[in-house]
Short mmCIF file of C-alpha atoms in Angstrom, two decimals:
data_model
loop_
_atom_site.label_atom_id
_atom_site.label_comp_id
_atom_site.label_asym_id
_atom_site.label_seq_id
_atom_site.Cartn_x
_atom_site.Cartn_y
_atom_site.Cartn_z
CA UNK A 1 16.38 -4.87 -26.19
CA UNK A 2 15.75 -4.86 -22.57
CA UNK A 3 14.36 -8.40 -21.22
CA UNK A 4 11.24 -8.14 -20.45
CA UNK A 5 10.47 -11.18 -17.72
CA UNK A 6 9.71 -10.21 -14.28
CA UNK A 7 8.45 -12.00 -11.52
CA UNK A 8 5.72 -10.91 -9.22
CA UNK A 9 5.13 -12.05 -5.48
CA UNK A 10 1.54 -11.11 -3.91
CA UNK A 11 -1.50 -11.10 -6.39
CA UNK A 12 -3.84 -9.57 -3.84
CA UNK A 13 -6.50 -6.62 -4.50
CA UNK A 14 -3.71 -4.50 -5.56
CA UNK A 15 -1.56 -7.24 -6.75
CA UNK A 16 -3.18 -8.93 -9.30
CA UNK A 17 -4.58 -6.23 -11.52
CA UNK A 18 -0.79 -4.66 -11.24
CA UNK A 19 0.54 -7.65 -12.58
CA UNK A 20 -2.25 -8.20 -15.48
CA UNK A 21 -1.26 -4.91 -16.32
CA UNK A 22 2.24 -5.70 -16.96
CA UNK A 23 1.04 -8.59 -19.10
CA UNK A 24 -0.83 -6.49 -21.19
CA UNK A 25 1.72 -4.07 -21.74
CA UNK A 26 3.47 -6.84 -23.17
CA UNK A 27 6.05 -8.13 -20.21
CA UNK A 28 5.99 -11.71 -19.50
CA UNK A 29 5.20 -12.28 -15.61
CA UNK A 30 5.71 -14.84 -13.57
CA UNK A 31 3.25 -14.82 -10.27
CA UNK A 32 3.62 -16.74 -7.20
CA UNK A 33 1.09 -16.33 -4.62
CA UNK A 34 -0.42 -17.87 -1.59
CA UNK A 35 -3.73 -18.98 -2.33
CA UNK A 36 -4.23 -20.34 -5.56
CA UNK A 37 -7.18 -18.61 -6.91
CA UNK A 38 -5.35 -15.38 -8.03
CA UNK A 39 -2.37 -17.54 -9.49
CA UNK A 40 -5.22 -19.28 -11.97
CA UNK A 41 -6.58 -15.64 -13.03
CA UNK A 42 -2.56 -14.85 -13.78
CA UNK A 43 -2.64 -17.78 -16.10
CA UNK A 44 -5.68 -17.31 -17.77
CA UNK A 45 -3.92 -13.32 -18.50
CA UNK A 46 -0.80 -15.39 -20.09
CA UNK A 47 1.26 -15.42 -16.75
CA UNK A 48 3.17 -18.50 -15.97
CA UNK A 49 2.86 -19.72 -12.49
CA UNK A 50 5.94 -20.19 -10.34
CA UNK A 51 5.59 -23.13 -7.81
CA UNK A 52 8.31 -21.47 -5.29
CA UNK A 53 9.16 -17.84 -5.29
CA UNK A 54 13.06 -19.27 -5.79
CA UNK A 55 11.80 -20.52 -9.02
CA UNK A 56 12.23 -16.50 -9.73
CA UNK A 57 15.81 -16.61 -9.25
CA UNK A 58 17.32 -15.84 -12.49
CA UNK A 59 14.29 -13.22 -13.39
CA UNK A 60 15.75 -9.59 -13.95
CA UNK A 61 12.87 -8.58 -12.03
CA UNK A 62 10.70 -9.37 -9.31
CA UNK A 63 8.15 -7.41 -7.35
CA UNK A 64 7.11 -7.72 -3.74
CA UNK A 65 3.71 -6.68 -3.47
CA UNK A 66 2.94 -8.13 0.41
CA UNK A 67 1.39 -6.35 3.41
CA UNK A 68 4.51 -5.42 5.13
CA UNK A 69 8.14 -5.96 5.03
CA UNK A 70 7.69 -9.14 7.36
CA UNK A 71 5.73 -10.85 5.09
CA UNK A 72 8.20 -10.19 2.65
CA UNK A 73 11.15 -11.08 3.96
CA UNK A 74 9.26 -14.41 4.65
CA UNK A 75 8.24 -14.97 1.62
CA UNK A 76 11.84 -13.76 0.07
CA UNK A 77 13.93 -16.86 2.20
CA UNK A 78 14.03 -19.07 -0.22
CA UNK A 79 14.99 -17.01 -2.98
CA UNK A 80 17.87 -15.38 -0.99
CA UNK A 81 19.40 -18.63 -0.10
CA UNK A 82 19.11 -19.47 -3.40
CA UNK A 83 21.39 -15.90 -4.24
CA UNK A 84 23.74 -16.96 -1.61
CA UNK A 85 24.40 -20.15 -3.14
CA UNK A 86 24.61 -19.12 -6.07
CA UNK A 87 24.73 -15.08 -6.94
CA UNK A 88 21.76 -13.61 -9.45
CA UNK A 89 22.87 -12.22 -12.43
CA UNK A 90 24.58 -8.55 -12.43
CA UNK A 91 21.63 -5.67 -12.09
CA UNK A 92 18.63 -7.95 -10.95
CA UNK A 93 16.34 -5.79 -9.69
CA UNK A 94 14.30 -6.45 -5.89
CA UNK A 95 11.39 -3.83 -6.27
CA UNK A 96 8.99 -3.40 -3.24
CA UNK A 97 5.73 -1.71 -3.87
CA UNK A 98 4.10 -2.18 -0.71
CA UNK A 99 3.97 0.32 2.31
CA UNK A 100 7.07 -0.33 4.12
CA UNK A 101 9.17 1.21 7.01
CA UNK A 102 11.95 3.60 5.10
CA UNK A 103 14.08 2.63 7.77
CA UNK A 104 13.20 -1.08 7.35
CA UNK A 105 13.42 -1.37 3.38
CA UNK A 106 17.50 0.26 3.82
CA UNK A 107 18.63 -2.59 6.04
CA UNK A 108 16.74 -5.32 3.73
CA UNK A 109 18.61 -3.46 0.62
CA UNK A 110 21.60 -4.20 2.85
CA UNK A 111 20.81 -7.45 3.29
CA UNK A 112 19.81 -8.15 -0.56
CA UNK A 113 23.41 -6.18 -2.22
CA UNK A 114 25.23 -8.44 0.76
CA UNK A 115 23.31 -11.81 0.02
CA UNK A 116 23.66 -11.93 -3.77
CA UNK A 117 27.28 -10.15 -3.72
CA UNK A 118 26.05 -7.05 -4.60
CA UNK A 119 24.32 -8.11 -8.45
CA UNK A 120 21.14 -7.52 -7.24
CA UNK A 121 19.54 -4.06 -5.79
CA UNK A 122 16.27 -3.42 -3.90
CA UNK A 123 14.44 -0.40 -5.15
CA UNK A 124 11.31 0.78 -2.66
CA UNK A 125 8.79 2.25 -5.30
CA UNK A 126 5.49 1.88 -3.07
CA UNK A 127 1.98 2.67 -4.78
CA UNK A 128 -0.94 4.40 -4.05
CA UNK A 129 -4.22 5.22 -6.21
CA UNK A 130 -6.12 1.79 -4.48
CA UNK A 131 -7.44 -1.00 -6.02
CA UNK A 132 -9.28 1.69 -9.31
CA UNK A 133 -5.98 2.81 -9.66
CA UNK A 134 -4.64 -0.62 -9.69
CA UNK A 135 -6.96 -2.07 -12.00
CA UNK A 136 -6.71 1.33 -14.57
CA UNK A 137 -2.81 1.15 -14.80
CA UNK A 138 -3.25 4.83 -13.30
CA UNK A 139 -0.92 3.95 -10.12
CA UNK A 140 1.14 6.92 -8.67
CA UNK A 141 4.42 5.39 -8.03
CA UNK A 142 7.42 6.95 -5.61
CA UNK A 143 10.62 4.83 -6.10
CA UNK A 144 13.48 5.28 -4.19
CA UNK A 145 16.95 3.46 -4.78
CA UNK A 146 20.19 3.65 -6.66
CA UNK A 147 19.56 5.65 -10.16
CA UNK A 148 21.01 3.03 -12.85
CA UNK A 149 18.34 0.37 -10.89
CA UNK A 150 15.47 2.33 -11.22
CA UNK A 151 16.18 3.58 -14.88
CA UNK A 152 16.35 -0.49 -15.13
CA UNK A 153 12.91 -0.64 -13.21
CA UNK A 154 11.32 2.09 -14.60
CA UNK A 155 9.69 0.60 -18.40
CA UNK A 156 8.05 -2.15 -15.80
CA UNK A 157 6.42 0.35 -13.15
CA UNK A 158 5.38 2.97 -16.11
CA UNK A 159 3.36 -0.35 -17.39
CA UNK A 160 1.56 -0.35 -13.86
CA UNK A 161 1.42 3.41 -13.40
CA UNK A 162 1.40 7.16 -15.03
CA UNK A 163 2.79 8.82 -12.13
CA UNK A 164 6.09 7.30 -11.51
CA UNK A 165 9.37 9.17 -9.90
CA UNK A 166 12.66 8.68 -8.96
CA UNK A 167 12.72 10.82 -5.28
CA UNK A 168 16.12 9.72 -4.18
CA UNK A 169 18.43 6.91 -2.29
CA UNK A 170 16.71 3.44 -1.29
CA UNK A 171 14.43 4.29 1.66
CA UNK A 172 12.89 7.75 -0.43
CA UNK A 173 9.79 5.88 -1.93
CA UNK A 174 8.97 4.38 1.30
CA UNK A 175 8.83 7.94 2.94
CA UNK A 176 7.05 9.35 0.07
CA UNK A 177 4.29 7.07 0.57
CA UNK A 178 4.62 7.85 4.37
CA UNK A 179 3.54 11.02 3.81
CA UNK A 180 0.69 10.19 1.51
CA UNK A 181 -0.66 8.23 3.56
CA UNK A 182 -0.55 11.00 6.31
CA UNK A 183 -2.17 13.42 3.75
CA UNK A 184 -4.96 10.18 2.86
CA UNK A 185 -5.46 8.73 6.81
CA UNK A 186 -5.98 12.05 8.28
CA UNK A 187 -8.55 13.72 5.72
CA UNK A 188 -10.28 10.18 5.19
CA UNK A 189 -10.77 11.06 9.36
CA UNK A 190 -11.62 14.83 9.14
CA UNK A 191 -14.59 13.60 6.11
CA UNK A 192 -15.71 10.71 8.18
CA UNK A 193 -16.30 13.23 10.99
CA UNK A 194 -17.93 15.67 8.96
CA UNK A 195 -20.30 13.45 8.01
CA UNK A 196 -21.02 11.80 11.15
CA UNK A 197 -21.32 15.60 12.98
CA UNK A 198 -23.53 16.77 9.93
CA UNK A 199 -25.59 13.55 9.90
CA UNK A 200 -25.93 13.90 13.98
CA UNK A 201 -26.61 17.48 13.55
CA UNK A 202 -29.19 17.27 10.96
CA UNK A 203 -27.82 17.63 7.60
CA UNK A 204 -27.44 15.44 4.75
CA UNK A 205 -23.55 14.56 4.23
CA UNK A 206 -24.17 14.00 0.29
CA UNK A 207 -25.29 17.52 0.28
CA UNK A 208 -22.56 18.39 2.42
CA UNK A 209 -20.10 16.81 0.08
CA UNK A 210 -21.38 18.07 -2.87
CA UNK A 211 -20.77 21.28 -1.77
CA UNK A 212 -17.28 20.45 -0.28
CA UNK A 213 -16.27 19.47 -3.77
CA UNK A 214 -16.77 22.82 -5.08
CA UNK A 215 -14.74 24.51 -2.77
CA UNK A 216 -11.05 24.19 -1.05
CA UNK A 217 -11.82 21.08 0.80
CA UNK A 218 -12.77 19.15 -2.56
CA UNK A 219 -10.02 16.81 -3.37
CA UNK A 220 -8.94 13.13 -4.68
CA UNK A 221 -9.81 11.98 -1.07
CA UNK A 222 -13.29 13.54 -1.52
CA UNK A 223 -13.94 12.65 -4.66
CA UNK A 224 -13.24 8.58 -4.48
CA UNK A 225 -13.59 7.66 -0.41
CA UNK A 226 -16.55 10.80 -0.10
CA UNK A 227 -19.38 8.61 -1.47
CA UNK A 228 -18.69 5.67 0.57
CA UNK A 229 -18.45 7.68 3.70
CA UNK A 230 -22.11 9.06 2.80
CA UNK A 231 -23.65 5.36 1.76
CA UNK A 232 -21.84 4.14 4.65
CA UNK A 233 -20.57 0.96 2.56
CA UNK A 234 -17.10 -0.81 3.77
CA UNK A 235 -16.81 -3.41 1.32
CA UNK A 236 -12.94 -3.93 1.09
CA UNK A 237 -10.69 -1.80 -1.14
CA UNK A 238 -8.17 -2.17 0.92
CA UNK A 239 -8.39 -3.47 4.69
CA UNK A 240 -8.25 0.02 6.69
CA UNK A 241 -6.36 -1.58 9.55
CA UNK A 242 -3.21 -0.84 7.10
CA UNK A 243 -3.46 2.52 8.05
CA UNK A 244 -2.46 2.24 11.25
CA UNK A 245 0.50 0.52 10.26
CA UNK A 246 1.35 3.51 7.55
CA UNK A 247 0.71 6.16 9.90
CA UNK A 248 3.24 4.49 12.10
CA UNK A 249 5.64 4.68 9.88
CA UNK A 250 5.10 8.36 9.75
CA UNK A 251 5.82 8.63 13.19
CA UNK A 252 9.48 6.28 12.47
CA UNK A 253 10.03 9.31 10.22
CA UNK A 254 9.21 11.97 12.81
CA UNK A 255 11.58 10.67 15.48
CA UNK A 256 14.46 10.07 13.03
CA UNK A 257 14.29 13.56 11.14
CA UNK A 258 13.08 15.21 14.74
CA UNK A 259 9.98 16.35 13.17
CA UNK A 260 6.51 17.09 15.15
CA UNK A 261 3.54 15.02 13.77
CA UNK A 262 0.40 16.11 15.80
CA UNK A 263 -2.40 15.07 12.88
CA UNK A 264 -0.64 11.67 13.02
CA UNK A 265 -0.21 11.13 16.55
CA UNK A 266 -3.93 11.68 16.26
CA UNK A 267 -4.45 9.30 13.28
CA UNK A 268 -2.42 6.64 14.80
CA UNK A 269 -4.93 6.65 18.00
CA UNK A 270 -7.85 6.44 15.56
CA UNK A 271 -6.88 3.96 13.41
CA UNK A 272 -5.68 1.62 16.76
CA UNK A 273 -8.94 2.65 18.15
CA UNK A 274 -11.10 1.23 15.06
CA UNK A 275 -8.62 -1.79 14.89
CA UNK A 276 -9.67 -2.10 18.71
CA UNK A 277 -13.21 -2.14 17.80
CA UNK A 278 -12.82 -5.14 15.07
CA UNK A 279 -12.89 -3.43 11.97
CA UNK A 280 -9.70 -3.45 10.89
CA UNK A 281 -10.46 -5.80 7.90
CA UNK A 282 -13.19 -3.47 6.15
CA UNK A 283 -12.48 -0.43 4.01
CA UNK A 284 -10.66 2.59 5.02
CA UNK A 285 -14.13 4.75 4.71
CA UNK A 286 -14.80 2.25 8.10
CA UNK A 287 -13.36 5.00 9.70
CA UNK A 288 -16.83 6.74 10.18
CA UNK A 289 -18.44 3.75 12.27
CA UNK A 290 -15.55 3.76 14.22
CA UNK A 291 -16.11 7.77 15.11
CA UNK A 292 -19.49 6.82 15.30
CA UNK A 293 -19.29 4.08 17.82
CA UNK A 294 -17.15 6.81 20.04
CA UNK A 295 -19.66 9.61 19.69
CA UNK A 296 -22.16 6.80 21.41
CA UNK A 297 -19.69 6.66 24.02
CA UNK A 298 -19.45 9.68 24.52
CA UNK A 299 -22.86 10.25 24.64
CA UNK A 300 -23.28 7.95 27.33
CA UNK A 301 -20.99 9.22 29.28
CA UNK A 302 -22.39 13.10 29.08
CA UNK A 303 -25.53 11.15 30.00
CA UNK A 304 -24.65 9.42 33.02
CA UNK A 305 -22.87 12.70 33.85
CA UNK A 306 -26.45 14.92 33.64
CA UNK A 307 -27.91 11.85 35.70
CA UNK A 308 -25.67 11.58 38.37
#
């Protein structure tokens, strides 16, 4: 019987209802997290609290679910000195489910295989599906790594998750979310505009969308961002300053593979423009005030052109 204790590092929007759904589906978790009003929701789920994330050291499991690779190779010191010490048992799995750099996640595999004498193995099997998906256990999940690890990983991230594949070598999930999030920055954008231009011009944008739906621009996008884009409501699903940092790591991608990007080289000017304007830290559908704080500068300017 395969052992069913995994540990679980960042109990965040997306972090927490990941790692109650683990619980339920009957793996016991042990959470560490920074501020300690998650880790008390954890326990009340029948998660054990770990005081240091090296307390996770002999766990067959344990999931990084941070903003970026940084943060979790910050949070990971401990534990890896702790491996160096003292090597983790053969086939402990390192799985990162956050948005990382595919380049980045290889050399911190590197790092992990060298650090605990290659017994443990990082697998990159980032998530998307936001905070609904989170909380329904209906995560899409693109893993990337060696193929006896993520057969190992796999019961755990099918408790989190109903889309979950294996797309190739360490690095693969990581890109695979790349591109989602190319597919999810740049049509979050191209709605967000269509409402603002529609709005400007006249129309109502729930009509708009409504009618969107029915034909080849309906989609997932549409369907879950669309009605916050036309009630205009950024309450946090996830802070959309991240998207800046995912479309960058579309354009890592790009250079490496020699691949033009023009939507993203676009999206990545957007997204630093609305992180410019201090709205980094409200929901990805923000991206309409920040088009619609340009379209006043732009109307300015056409204005003081006409007066001058």
């Amino acid at each position: 019987m395969q052992d069913r204790r995994a540990g679980f590092v960042g109990l965040g929007l997306m972090g927490l209802p990941m790692a109650a759904n683990a619980i339920s589906k009957g793996w016991q978790v042990t959470g560490w997290n920074r501020s300690p009003g998650p880790m008390l929701e954890l326990q009340k789920l029948g998660g054990a609290r770990a005081e240091q994330i090296a307390d996770m050291r002999d766990l067959p499991a344990i999931i990084f679910m941070l903003p970026d690779l940084a943060h979790i190779e910050e949070a990971a010191a401990g534990l890896l000195s702790s491996w160096e010490s003292k090597p983790p048992a053969p086939g402990t799995i390192v799985l990162v489910t956050s948005s990382v750099s595919p380049t980045g996640v290889k050399e911190f595999g590197r790092r992990i295989a060298a650090l605990s004498l290659g017994n443990a193995q990082v697998v990159d099997a980032p998530v998307s599906g936001g905070t609904q998906g989170a909380l329904d256990g209906t995560l899409a999940i693109m893993a990337g790594g060696d193929g006896d690890a993520f057969l190992r990983a796999e019961p755990l991230l099918r408790s989190m998750g109903t889309t979950v594949r294996h797309l190739g070598p360490l690095g693969a999930g990581s890109l695979a979310k790349a591109c989602n999030q190319l597919v999810v920055g740049t049509t979050t954008a191209a709605l967000a505009e269509a409402a603002e231009l529609a709005e400007r011009s006249g129309l109502d944008p729930a009509e708009l969308f409504e009618v969107l739906q029915g034909g080849l621009a309906g989609s997932r996008v549409l369907d879950i961002v669309g009605p916050r884009l036309v009630s205009k409501d950024y309450t946090p699903t996830g802070p959309a300053k991240f998207m800046h940092k995912d479309l960058s790591f579309v354009l890592e991608a790009a250079r490496v593979s020699g691949t033009a990007v023009p939507m993203t080289d676009a999206g990545v000017e957007l997204y630093a423009e609305l992180k410019r304007q201090g709205l980094g830290d409200q929901d990805l559908a923000v991206v309409r005030l920040a088009i619609s704080q340009l379209s006043h500068t732009t109307a300015e300017a056409a204005e003081g052109t006409v007066h001058s």
